[in-house]
Coordinates of C-alpha atoms in Angstrom, one line a residue:
M1 CA 30.7 -15.6 36.4
R2 CA 28.1 -16.4 33.8
R3 CA 25.8 -15.4 36.7
S4 CA 27.2 -12.4 36.8
R5 CA 27.7 -11.8 33.3
I6 CA 23.3 -12.4 33.1
I7 CA 22.9 -10.4 35.7
L8 CA 24.9 -6.9 34.4
S9 CA 22.9 -8.2 30.6
L10 CA 19.8 -7.8 32.2
F11 CA 20.2 -5.0 34.2
C12 CA 21.9 -3.1 30.4
L13 CA 18.0 -5.0 29.0
L14 CA 16.2 -3.1 31.6
G15 CA 18.3 0.4 31.3
L16 CA 17.8 0.2 26.8
L17 CA 13.7 -0.5 28.2
A18 CA 13.4 2.3 30.2
A19 CA 15.4 5.1 27.5
G20 CA 13.2 3.5 25.1
L21 CA 10.4 3.9 27.1
M22 CA 11.6 8.0 27.6
V23 CA 11.8 9.0 24.1
L24 CA 8.6 7.3 24.0
Q25 CA 7.0 8.8 26.9
P26 CA 6.9 12.6 24.8
A27 CA 4.1 11.1 21.9
Q28 CA 2.7 7.9 24.4
A29 CA 1.4 11.7 26.2
R30 CA -0.1 13.1 23.9
P31 CA -3.3 13.2 24.2
L32 CA -5.5 11.1 21.5
R33 CA -7.8 14.8 20.6
P34 CA -10.8 13.8 21.6
S35 CA -11.6 10.0 22.3
P36 CA -13.8 8.7 25.0
T37 CA -13.1 6.2 26.1
G38 CA -11.5 3.8 24.3
Q39 CA -12.3 4.7 21.1
D40 CA -10.8 5.9 17.7
P41 CA -8.8 9.1 18.3
L42 CA -9.5 12.0 16.5
V43 CA -6.4 13.8 14.8
A44 CA -6.6 16.6 12.8
G45 CA -5.9 16.7 9.5
Q46 CA -6.6 12.8 9.1
P47 CA -8.7 9.4 7.7
Y48 CA -10.6 8.6 10.3
S49 CA -13.4 5.6 11.3
G50 CA -14.3 6.2 14.7
D51 CA -17.2 7.3 16.7
F52 CA -19.1 9.7 14.3
P53 CA -23.2 9.5 15.3
D54 CA -25.8 11.6 14.5
P55 CA -23.8 12.3 10.5
S56 CA -24.7 15.0 8.6
V57 CA -23.8 14.8 4.8
L58 CA -23.6 17.7 2.5
R59 CA -22.5 17.3 -0.8
V60 CA -20.9 20.3 -2.4
G61 CA -19.7 19.7 -6.4
A62 CA -17.3 16.3 -6.3
R63 CA -17.2 16.9 -2.2
Y64 CA -18.7 14.8 1.0
Y65 CA -18.7 16.8 3.9
A66 CA -19.9 15.1 7.2
Y67 CA -20.4 16.9 10.4
S68 CA -21.1 15.1 13.9
T69 CA -22.0 15.3 17.7
T70 CA -19.6 16.9 19.6
S71 CA -16.8 14.4 20.2
G72 CA -14.0 13.3 23.6
D73 CA -15.2 13.0 26.4
S74 CA -12.6 15.5 27.7
V75 CA -13.0 19.6 27.4
K76 CA -10.2 20.8 27.3
T77 CA -9.6 18.1 23.8
G78 CA -13.2 17.3 22.8
L79 CA -14.1 18.9 19.5
N80 CA -17.5 20.8 19.3
V81 CA -18.9 19.4 15.2
P82 CA -16.0 17.3 14.0
M83 CA -16.6 17.2 10.5
V84 CA -14.4 14.8 7.5
T85 CA -14.6 15.2 4.6
S86 CA -13.9 12.6 1.2
T87 CA -14.8 12.3 -2.5
D88 CA -15.7 8.0 -2.6
L89 CA -17.9 8.0 0.6
R90 CA -15.1 5.1 1.6
T91 CA -12.6 7.2 3.1
W92 CA -13.7 9.8 5.2
V93 CA -10.5 13.0 6.6
L94 CA -11.0 15.2 9.6
R95 CA -10.6 18.6 9.0
P96 CA -7.5 20.2 9.0
E97 CA -6.6 22.9 12.4
T98 CA -6.4 26.2 11.8
P99 CA -5.9 29.4 13.9
D100 CA -9.9 30.0 13.3
A101 CA -10.6 26.2 14.2
P102 CA -7.9 25.1 17.1
L103 CA -9.0 21.0 16.7
G104 CA -10.2 20.6 13.3
D105 CA -13.4 22.0 15.3
V106 CA -15.8 23.8 13.1
L107 CA -18.5 25.6 15.4
P108 CA -15.5 26.9 18.3
K109 CA -18.0 28.7 19.4
P110 CA -21.4 28.0 20.6
A111 CA -24.1 30.2 20.7
A112 CA -24.0 33.1 23.8
W113 CA -26.3 32.7 25.4
A114 CA -25.9 28.0 26.2
A115 CA -25.1 27.4 29.3
Y116 CA -21.2 26.6 29.3
S117 CA -18.9 23.6 31.7
T118 CA -16.8 25.5 34.4
T119 CA -13.7 24.3 32.4
Q120 CA -12.8 25.5 29.5
P121 CA -9.9 24.6 27.3
D122 CA -7.4 27.0 26.4
D123 CA -7.4 27.2 22.6
G124 CA -9.7 30.3 22.7
R125 CA -12.7 27.6 21.5
L126 CA -15.9 27.6 24.1
R127 CA -17.3 24.2 25.5
P128 CA -21.2 23.9 26.7
A129 CA -22.0 21.9 29.6
H130 CA -24.5 19.7 27.5
G131 CA -24.0 19.3 23.5
P132 CA -23.9 20.4 20.4
W133 CA -26.0 17.8 19.4
A134 CA -26.7 16.2 15.9
P135 CA -25.8 19.0 13.8
A136 CA -26.5 19.4 10.5
V137 CA -25.1 22.1 7.4
A138 CA -27.3 23.4 4.6
R139 CA -26.2 25.6 1.4
I140 CA -28.4 29.0 2.0
A141 CA -26.8 30.4 -1.0
K142 CA -23.2 30.2 -3.5
H143 CA -21.0 31.0 -0.2
D144 CA -23.2 31.0 2.5
F145 CA -24.0 27.4 4.6
V146 CA -25.9 27.6 8.1
L147 CA -25.5 24.9 10.7
A148 CA -27.9 23.9 13.1
Y149 CA -26.9 21.9 16.0
A150 CA -28.7 21.4 19.5
V151 CA -27.4 22.8 23.0
Q152 CA -28.2 23.4 26.2
A153 CA -29.7 26.3 27.0
A154 CA -28.7 28.3 30.0
G155 CA -31.3 30.1 33.4
V156 CA -33.6 27.7 31.6
P157 CA -34.9 24.4 33.9
G158 CA -34.0 20.9 33.1
Q159 CA -31.2 21.0 31.1
R160 CA -33.5 22.1 28.5
M161 CA -31.5 21.5 24.6
C162 CA -32.9 24.3 22.1
I163 CA -31.6 24.6 18.8
S164 CA -29.5 27.2 16.8
L165 CA -27.9 28.3 14.3
A166 CA -24.6 29.5 12.7
H167 CA -23.4 30.4 9.2
A168 CA -19.9 30.3 7.8
T169 CA -19.1 30.9 3.6
T170 CA -17.3 27.4 3.2
P171 CA -18.7 24.0 4.5
T172 CA -15.5 23.6 6.3
G173 CA -16.0 26.4 8.6
P174 CA -15.3 27.6 10.9
F175 CA -19.2 28.5 11.5
V176 CA -20.8 32.0 13.1
D177 CA -23.2 31.7 15.8
S178 CA -24.6 35.2 16.5
T179 CA -27.7 34.7 18.2
T180 CA -28.6 36.2 21.0
S181 CA -31.5 33.1 21.9
P182 CA -32.6 30.0 20.9
T183 CA -33.4 29.9 17.6
V184 CA -36.4 27.0 18.7
C185 CA -36.9 26.4 22.5
P186 CA -40.1 24.5 23.6
T187 CA -41.0 24.5 26.8
K188 CA -39.4 20.6 26.7
G189 CA -37.0 21.0 24.4
A190 CA -36.2 21.0 20.8
I191 CA -32.8 18.3 19.5
D192 CA -32.0 17.0 16.1
P193 CA -32.6 19.9 13.7
Q194 CA -32.3 19.8 10.3
I195 CA -32.8 22.4 7.5
F196 CA -34.5 21.2 4.3
I197 CA -34.9 24.2 1.3
A198 CA -38.4 24.1 0.0
P199 CA -39.1 24.2 -4.2
N200 CA -39.4 28.2 -3.3
G201 CA -36.0 28.3 -1.7
R202 CA -37.0 29.2 1.4
P203 CA -35.3 26.9 3.9
W204 CA -37.3 25.5 6.6
L205 CA -36.1 23.9 9.7
V206 CA -37.3 20.2 11.0
W207 CA -36.9 18.8 14.1
K208 CA -38.4 16.6 17.5
R209 CA -40.2 18.6 20.8
D210 CA -37.7 16.8 23.6
Y211 CA -40.0 14.8 25.3
F212 CA -42.3 11.5 25.3
P213 CA -43.9 10.6 23.3
A214 CA -42.2 12.5 21.6
K215 CA -43.3 14.6 17.3
L216 CA -41.6 15.4 15.0
F217 CA -42.1 18.7 13.4
T218 CA -41.3 21.4 10.2
Q219 CA -41.8 25.0 9.8
P220 CA -40.4 28.1 7.7
M221 CA -37.3 30.3 7.9
D222 CA -36.9 33.5 6.2
R223 CA -34.9 33.6 3.1
A224 CA -31.4 34.1 4.4
A225 CA -31.9 31.3 8.0
T226 CA -31.5 33.1 10.3
G227 CA -34.3 32.4 12.3
V228 CA -38.0 30.4 11.7
L229 CA -41.1 33.4 11.1
P230 CA -42.4 34.9 13.7
G231 CA -45.9 33.6 14.2
R232 CA -45.6 31.1 12.2
K233 CA -46.6 27.8 14.1
P234 CA -44.5 24.7 13.8
S235 CA -46.4 21.7 11.4
F236 CA -47.1 18.2 12.8
L237 CA -45.2 15.8 11.2
A238 CA -44.7 12.3 12.2
R239 CA -45.5 10.7 16.3
V240 CA -44.2 7.4 17.2
A241 CA -47.1 5.0 15.8
Q242 CA -45.1 1.5 15.3
D243 CA -44.3 -1.4 16.9
W244 CA -40.5 -1.0 16.5
E245 CA -40.3 2.4 17.5
G246 CA -41.2 1.9 21.0
T247 CA -41.4 4.9 22.3
I248 CA -38.4 7.3 20.8
I249 CA -38.8 9.1 16.8
E250 CA -36.2 11.6 16.6
N251 CA -33.6 12.3 14.1
P252 CA -35.8 13.3 11.4
A253 CA -34.4 14.5 7.2
M254 CA -36.3 15.6 4.6
I255 CA -35.2 15.1 0.9
R256 CA -36.8 15.7 -2.5
Y257 CA -36.5 13.0 -4.2
Q258 CA -38.1 11.9 -7.6
N259 CA -41.0 14.2 -7.1
R260 CA -41.5 12.8 -3.6
Y261 CA -41.1 14.3 -0.7
Y262 CA -38.7 11.4 1.9
L263 CA -38.8 11.9 6.4
F264 CA -36.6 9.5 7.6
Y265 CA -35.9 9.2 11.0
S266 CA -34.9 7.0 14.0
A267 CA -36.4 5.5 16.6
N268 CA -36.4 2.7 19.2
S269 CA -33.1 3.3 22.8
Y270 CA -29.7 4.6 20.8
A271 CA -27.9 2.3 22.7
S272 CA -30.0 -1.0 21.5
T273 CA -30.1 -3.5 18.7
A274 CA -34.0 -2.3 18.4
Y275 CA -32.7 0.6 17.3
A276 CA -33.3 1.5 13.3
V277 CA -33.9 3.6 10.1
G278 CA -37.6 4.4 9.4
Y279 CA -38.7 6.5 6.4
L280 CA -42.8 8.0 5.4
I281 CA -44.2 9.1 2.1
C282 CA -44.9 12.7 2.7
K283 CA -47.2 15.3 0.3
T284 CA -45.2 18.0 0.1
W285 CA -42.4 18.9 2.7
K286 CA -44.8 20.4 5.5
G287 CA -46.8 17.2 5.9
D288 CA -49.5 14.5 5.4
C289 CA -46.9 11.8 5.4
H290 CA -48.0 8.1 5.8
R291 CA -45.6 4.9 5.7
P292 CA -45.0 2.9 3.4
R293 CA -44.2 -0.5 5.4
K294 CA -44.5 -1.6 8.6
K295 CA -40.2 -2.5 9.2
P296 CA -37.9 -0.7 9.4
L297 CA -35.7 0.2 6.0
L298 CA -32.3 0.0 8.2
H299 CA -31.4 -1.7 11.7
T300 CA -29.2 -4.5 13.0
A301 CA -27.9 -6.8 10.4
G302 CA -24.2 -7.7 9.5
G303 CA -21.8 -6.8 11.2
I304 CA -23.9 -3.6 12.0
A305 CA -26.0 -2.6 15.1
G306 CA -28.6 0.0 16.1
P307 CA -28.2 2.0 12.5
G308 CA -29.7 5.4 12.7
G309 CA -29.3 9.3 12.4
P310 CA -30.2 9.1 9.0
S311 CA -28.8 11.6 6.8
P312 CA -29.8 11.5 3.2
F313 CA -28.3 12.9 0.4
V314 CA -27.4 12.8 -3.8
D315 CA -24.6 11.2 -4.5
T316 CA -22.9 12.9 -8.2
R317 CA -24.5 10.1 -10.6
G318 CA -27.5 11.3 -9.2
K319 CA -28.4 7.8 -7.1
L320 CA -30.1 7.9 -3.8
R321 CA -27.9 7.9 -0.9
L322 CA -28.9 7.9 3.1
G323 CA -25.4 8.6 5.6
Y324 CA -25.9 7.1 9.1
H325 CA -24.4 5.4 12.7
A326 CA -24.3 2.3 14.1
W327 CA -22.8 0.4 16.4
S328 CA -21.0 -2.8 15.3
A329 CA -21.8 -6.1 16.4
G330 CA -21.3 -6.8 20.6
A331 CA -20.2 -3.6 20.7
V332 CA -22.7 -1.8 21.4
G333 CA -23.6 1.5 24.0
Y334 CA -20.5 3.7 25.2
A335 CA -18.1 2.3 27.7
Q336 CA -17.6 3.6 31.1
T337 CA -14.1 4.2 32.4
G338 CA -12.5 1.2 33.6
D339 CA -14.2 -1.1 31.6
P340 CA -11.9 -4.1 29.5
C341 CA -12.1 -2.6 26.2
S342 CA -11.0 1.1 27.4
F343 CA -7.3 -0.4 27.8
A344 CA -7.0 -0.7 23.8
P345 CA -8.6 1.6 21.9
G346 CA -11.3 1.3 19.5
T347 CA -13.0 -2.0 20.8
C348 CA -15.3 0.0 23.3
G349 CA -18.3 0.6 21.2
Q350 CA -18.5 3.5 18.8
R351 CA -21.8 4.7 16.3
R352 CA -19.6 4.8 13.3
L353 CA -20.5 6.7 10.4
Y354 CA -22.0 4.4 6.8
V355 CA -23.1 4.9 4.2
A356 CA -26.3 3.1 2.4
R357 CA -27.0 3.0 -0.8
L358 CA -31.3 2.7 -1.7
G359 CA -33.1 2.3 -5.0
V360 CA -37.2 3.4 -5.8
K361 CA -39.2 0.8 -7.3
P362 CA -42.2 2.0 -9.4
D363 CA -44.8 3.1 -6.1
G364 CA -42.3 5.4 -4.2
R365 CA -41.4 3.3 -2.0
L366 CA -37.3 2.3 -0.7
K367 CA -34.9 -0.2 -0.9
V368 CA -32.2 -0.5 0.8
K369 CA -29.2 -2.0 -2.2
S370 CA -26.4 -1.8 0.1
Y371 CA -25.5 -0.7 3.6
Y372 CA -22.7 0.2 2.5
P373 CA -21.0 2.4 -0.3

């Protein structure tokens, strides 16, 4: 009799568990949107501290806006351009979902000339085959913000990545790309754009030519930042020059601070502890740059590894800051489906967003005051 009661109790318990699972099932079935394998999900309107590669940080008033490379391993649930906002550079919140920005995507429809995936989401957005990569946003006028990004071009050999431009009236977008052809598209491709506003108000497009050995360039744009000036060749900025840089230099980002022009960049292999951030001091925004040190400015240290994707900006107190991404120590590189960590979201490799505090020495050289806010 006692055994029968035990068996009956077990059946009841199993029944309750099954019922509980049935109740929980809809919530569990909700897609973790978008989230690369084993990584933190992005949920529109919620705080986020997961994968956010190649960040671009823009301050408008007392609020900071950050944009990153496309995220998500699913065509239907991934974001073309994720965006987060913050007022303290510590807590970042994803853009809320709105009818014109499904899932909070600030670039719902990239360039018409881009190569697109054969599978598309059912929410009105368009997902390219590759990209967008390394988006960067600049303010051109009070109600005009321009987003530069790289995306694979259709109808060209070699999966070539090219640069395009999109505009919005607010930093939260959505950004609209009205281009009919790539803005910059050399034979081997171009990636990692950034828009620098010169002292005379003219925007300049800074970018990487995507081949080995890589080089960094800049060229003038029209005043409305709808394209580069025709007939003006790009000006050379930098190439690989130091041992720690390996064979790769990328993610150029220029800023004018205390009457000096600083050009930040990443170098070496992005999925390694050797990846790091360096900088040059330039005579003008057009070039003539030199490296003031033989070592990287940001490098693998403490709990972070492989910092890269630098984005310089000035905070509300007038201090120089540097947004960047980095892996966590011991978790460098993205997971593949089936890796042990993929069954425990948040434990796989992620390039998270960080903000460093920088100081300037009397001779103009930079020092890192803190890797974190």
